[in-house]
Amino acid sequence: EKENSIQIHFRNYDTPEPGALSKERVETRKIELKAMFQEICEKYPDVENVVGFSWLYNIDAYTRLFPLEYMKNPTQAKDWFRSVALWGQFIDGAGEARKEMAGDFKECIQNKSTVEDLSKCFRYKVLIPRAPVEYFYSFYTIVK
């Protein structure tokens, strides 16, 4: 399956205000995603599946950009403590630390002694959604 899959990733190149995932930016993000999937359709016709890997899949502002089928049954990544896919939740759109969230995390880890207990201190888990690329072509009205 991996050979015929494409993994998507969000990188924020937008200005901090009003926010890359704000309601004001939804149409902009969808236009960008439509262009990306149009290119995938044209240049990589063998792609069958789309896979994600991020804490952002816990956020409605992010998941509303994708077809519902993509988020039906995401799996949860385990043991990804060295990944931005997990630690990125502590950084805001301007690249600054989310102080309240970081404070809550620091307080939570004070008395944890196992990796399993430590993992419970992260507000958002890394989720791995997947779906056939056809759902994306339909969602973004891409004609093959």
Tab-separated table of C-alpha atoms in Angstrom:
chain	number	residue	atom	x	y	z
A	1	GLU	CA	0.000	0.000	0.000
A	2	LYS	CA	2.825	2.406	0.847
A	3	GLU	CA	4.163	2.343	-2.717
A	4	ASN	CA	0.884	3.683	-4.081
A	5	SER	CA	0.262	6.205	-1.295
A	6	ILE	CA	1.068	9.851	-0.924
A	7	GLN	CA	1.632	11.431	2.471
A	8	ILE	CA	0.483	15.005	2.913
A	9	HIS	CA	1.899	17.487	5.395
A	10	PHE	CA	0.898	21.027	6.375
A	11	ARG	CA	3.539	23.709	6.484
A	12	ASN	CA	2.419	27.176	7.550
A	13	TYR	CA	3.761	29.898	5.276
A	14	ASP	CA	0.900	32.246	6.109
A	15	THR	CA	0.960	35.364	8.267
A	16	PRO	CA	0.050	34.816	11.932
A	17	GLU	CA	-3.177	36.811	11.652
A	18	PRO	CA	-5.910	35.823	11.055
A	19	GLY	CA	-4.328	32.360	11.194
A	20	ALA	CA	-3.533	29.792	8.521
A	21	LEU	CA	-6.421	27.564	9.613
A	22	SER	CA	-8.889	30.332	10.462
A	23	LYS	CA	-12.348	30.525	8.878
A	24	GLU	CA	-11.092	33.483	6.827
A	25	ARG	CA	-8.457	31.226	5.243
A	26	VAL	CA	-10.572	28.109	4.563
A	27	GLU	CA	-11.171	28.902	0.890
A	28	THR	CA	-7.499	29.773	0.372
A	29	ARG	CA	-6.428	26.434	1.887
A	30	LYS	CA	-8.974	24.547	-0.231
A	31	ILE	CA	-7.750	26.279	-3.399
A	32	GLU	CA	-4.186	25.277	-2.510
A	33	LEU	CA	-5.224	21.694	-1.773
A	34	LYS	CA	-7.229	21.472	-4.994
A	35	ALA	CA	-4.176	22.622	-6.960
A	36	MET	CA	-2.007	20.078	-5.132
A	37	PHE	CA	-4.400	17.202	-5.820
A	38	GLN	CA	-4.787	18.305	-9.445
A	39	GLU	CA	-1.012	18.015	-9.801
A	40	ILE	CA	-1.007	14.633	-8.059
A	41	CYS	CA	-3.725	13.428	-10.414
A	42	GLU	CA	-1.795	14.567	-13.485
A	43	LYS	CA	1.766	13.648	-12.507
A	44	TYR	CA	1.225	10.599	-10.299
A	45	PRO	CA	-1.669	8.602	-11.756
A	46	ASP	CA	-0.652	5.468	-9.814
A	47	VAL	CA	-1.398	7.072	-6.431
A	48	GLU	CA	-4.202	5.162	-4.765
A	49	ASN	CA	-4.219	6.403	-1.158
A	50	VAL	CA	-3.627	9.536	0.879
A	51	VAL	CA	-2.050	9.258	4.322
A	52	GLY	CA	-1.461	11.896	6.997
A	53	PHE	CA	0.608	12.005	10.186
A	54	SER	CA	0.118	14.892	12.616
A	55	TRP	CA	-1.391	16.191	15.832
A	56	LEU	CA	-3.334	18.646	13.625
A	57	TYR	CA	-5.862	15.928	12.814
A	58	ASN	CA	-7.324	16.555	16.286
A	59	ILE	CA	-8.336	20.079	15.228
A	60	ASP	CA	-11.632	20.757	13.401
A	61	ALA	CA	-10.090	23.804	11.709
A	62	TYR	CA	-7.700	21.412	9.954
A	63	THR	CA	-9.912	18.405	9.296
A	64	ARG	CA	-12.625	20.533	7.659
A	65	LEU	CA	-10.230	20.918	4.730
A	66	PHE	CA	-10.484	17.218	3.852
A	67	PRO	CA	-13.166	14.736	2.808
A	68	LEU	CA	-15.053	13.137	5.711
A	69	GLU	CA	-13.915	9.662	4.647
A	70	TYR	CA	-10.299	10.633	5.368
A	71	MET	CA	-10.970	11.053	9.087
A	72	LYS	CA	-13.357	8.115	9.595
A	73	ASN	CA	-10.902	5.749	11.312
A	74	PRO	CA	-7.516	7.339	11.971
A	75	THR	CA	-5.008	5.285	13.914
A	76	GLN	CA	-2.933	6.753	16.715
A	77	ALA	CA	0.852	6.831	16.348
A	78	LYS	CA	2.816	5.327	19.201
A	79	ASP	CA	6.273	6.262	20.477
A	80	TRP	CA	6.775	9.396	18.376
A	81	PHE	CA	8.360	11.540	21.062
A	82	ARG	CA	11.079	12.899	18.743
A	83	SER	CA	8.742	14.111	16.021
A	84	VAL	CA	7.445	17.571	15.142
A	85	ALA	CA	4.222	15.720	14.335
A	86	LEU	CA	3.786	15.636	18.139
A	87	TRP	CA	5.766	18.608	19.508
A	88	GLY	CA	4.396	21.091	16.958
A	89	GLN	CA	1.272	21.474	19.081
A	90	PHE	CA	3.294	23.640	21.473
A	91	ILE	CA	4.086	26.275	18.809
A	92	ASP	CA	1.596	28.857	17.548
A	93	GLY	CA	1.231	30.263	14.032
A	94	ALA	CA	3.833	32.957	14.735
A	95	GLY	CA	6.415	30.378	15.826
A	96	GLU	CA	6.057	31.268	19.507
A	97	ALA	CA	5.520	28.860	22.370
A	98	ARG	CA	1.937	28.303	23.465
A	99	LYS	CA	2.656	29.182	27.072
A	100	GLU	CA	-0.550	27.873	28.626
A	101	MET	CA	-0.299	24.551	26.838
A	102	ALA	CA	3.414	24.236	27.657
A	103	GLY	CA	2.694	25.081	31.300
A	104	ASP	CA	0.001	22.421	31.500
A	105	PHE	CA	2.407	19.902	29.984
A	106	LYS	CA	5.234	20.780	32.384
A	107	GLU	CA	2.886	20.446	35.333
A	108	CYS	CA	1.583	17.102	34.099
A	109	ILE	CA	5.005	15.497	33.614
A	110	GLN	CA	6.242	16.361	37.113
A	111	ASN	CA	5.269	13.055	38.674
A	112	LYS	CA	5.300	10.727	35.660
A	113	SER	CA	7.665	7.782	35.788
A	114	THR	CA	6.793	5.752	32.689
A	115	VAL	CA	6.671	6.546	28.998
A	116	GLU	CA	3.029	5.521	28.938
A	117	ASP	CA	2.200	7.999	31.715
A	118	LEU	CA	4.233	10.696	29.975
A	119	SER	CA	2.321	10.163	26.719
A	120	LYS	CA	-0.915	11.006	28.542
A	121	CYS	CA	0.369	14.542	29.152
A	122	PHE	CA	0.101	15.529	25.488
A	123	ARG	CA	-3.209	17.244	24.802
A	124	TYR	CA	-3.236	16.024	21.205
A	125	LYS	CA	-2.088	12.639	19.963
A	126	VAL	CA	-0.488	12.069	16.566
A	127	LEU	CA	-3.177	10.680	14.285
A	128	ILE	CA	-2.713	8.788	11.033
A	129	PRO	CA	-5.745	9.123	8.766
A	130	ARG	CA	-5.922	7.424	5.371
A	131	ALA	CA	-8.361	7.186	2.500
A	132	PRO	CA	-8.423	6.410	-1.209
A	133	VAL	CA	-7.294	9.385	-3.291
A	134	GLU	CA	-10.588	9.237	-5.210
A	135	TYR	CA	-12.348	10.806	-2.221
A	136	PHE	CA	-10.018	13.805	-2.509
A	137	TYR	CA	-10.558	14.134	-6.252
A	138	SER	CA	-14.306	14.150	-5.654
A	139	PHE	CA	-14.083	16.553	-2.678
A	140	TYR	CA	-12.000	19.082	-4.630
A	141	THR	CA	-13.944	18.464	-7.898
A	142	ILE	CA	-10.937	17.252	-9.861
A	143	VAL	CA	-11.729	15.701	-13.214
A	144	LYS	CA	-9.384	12.965	-14.379
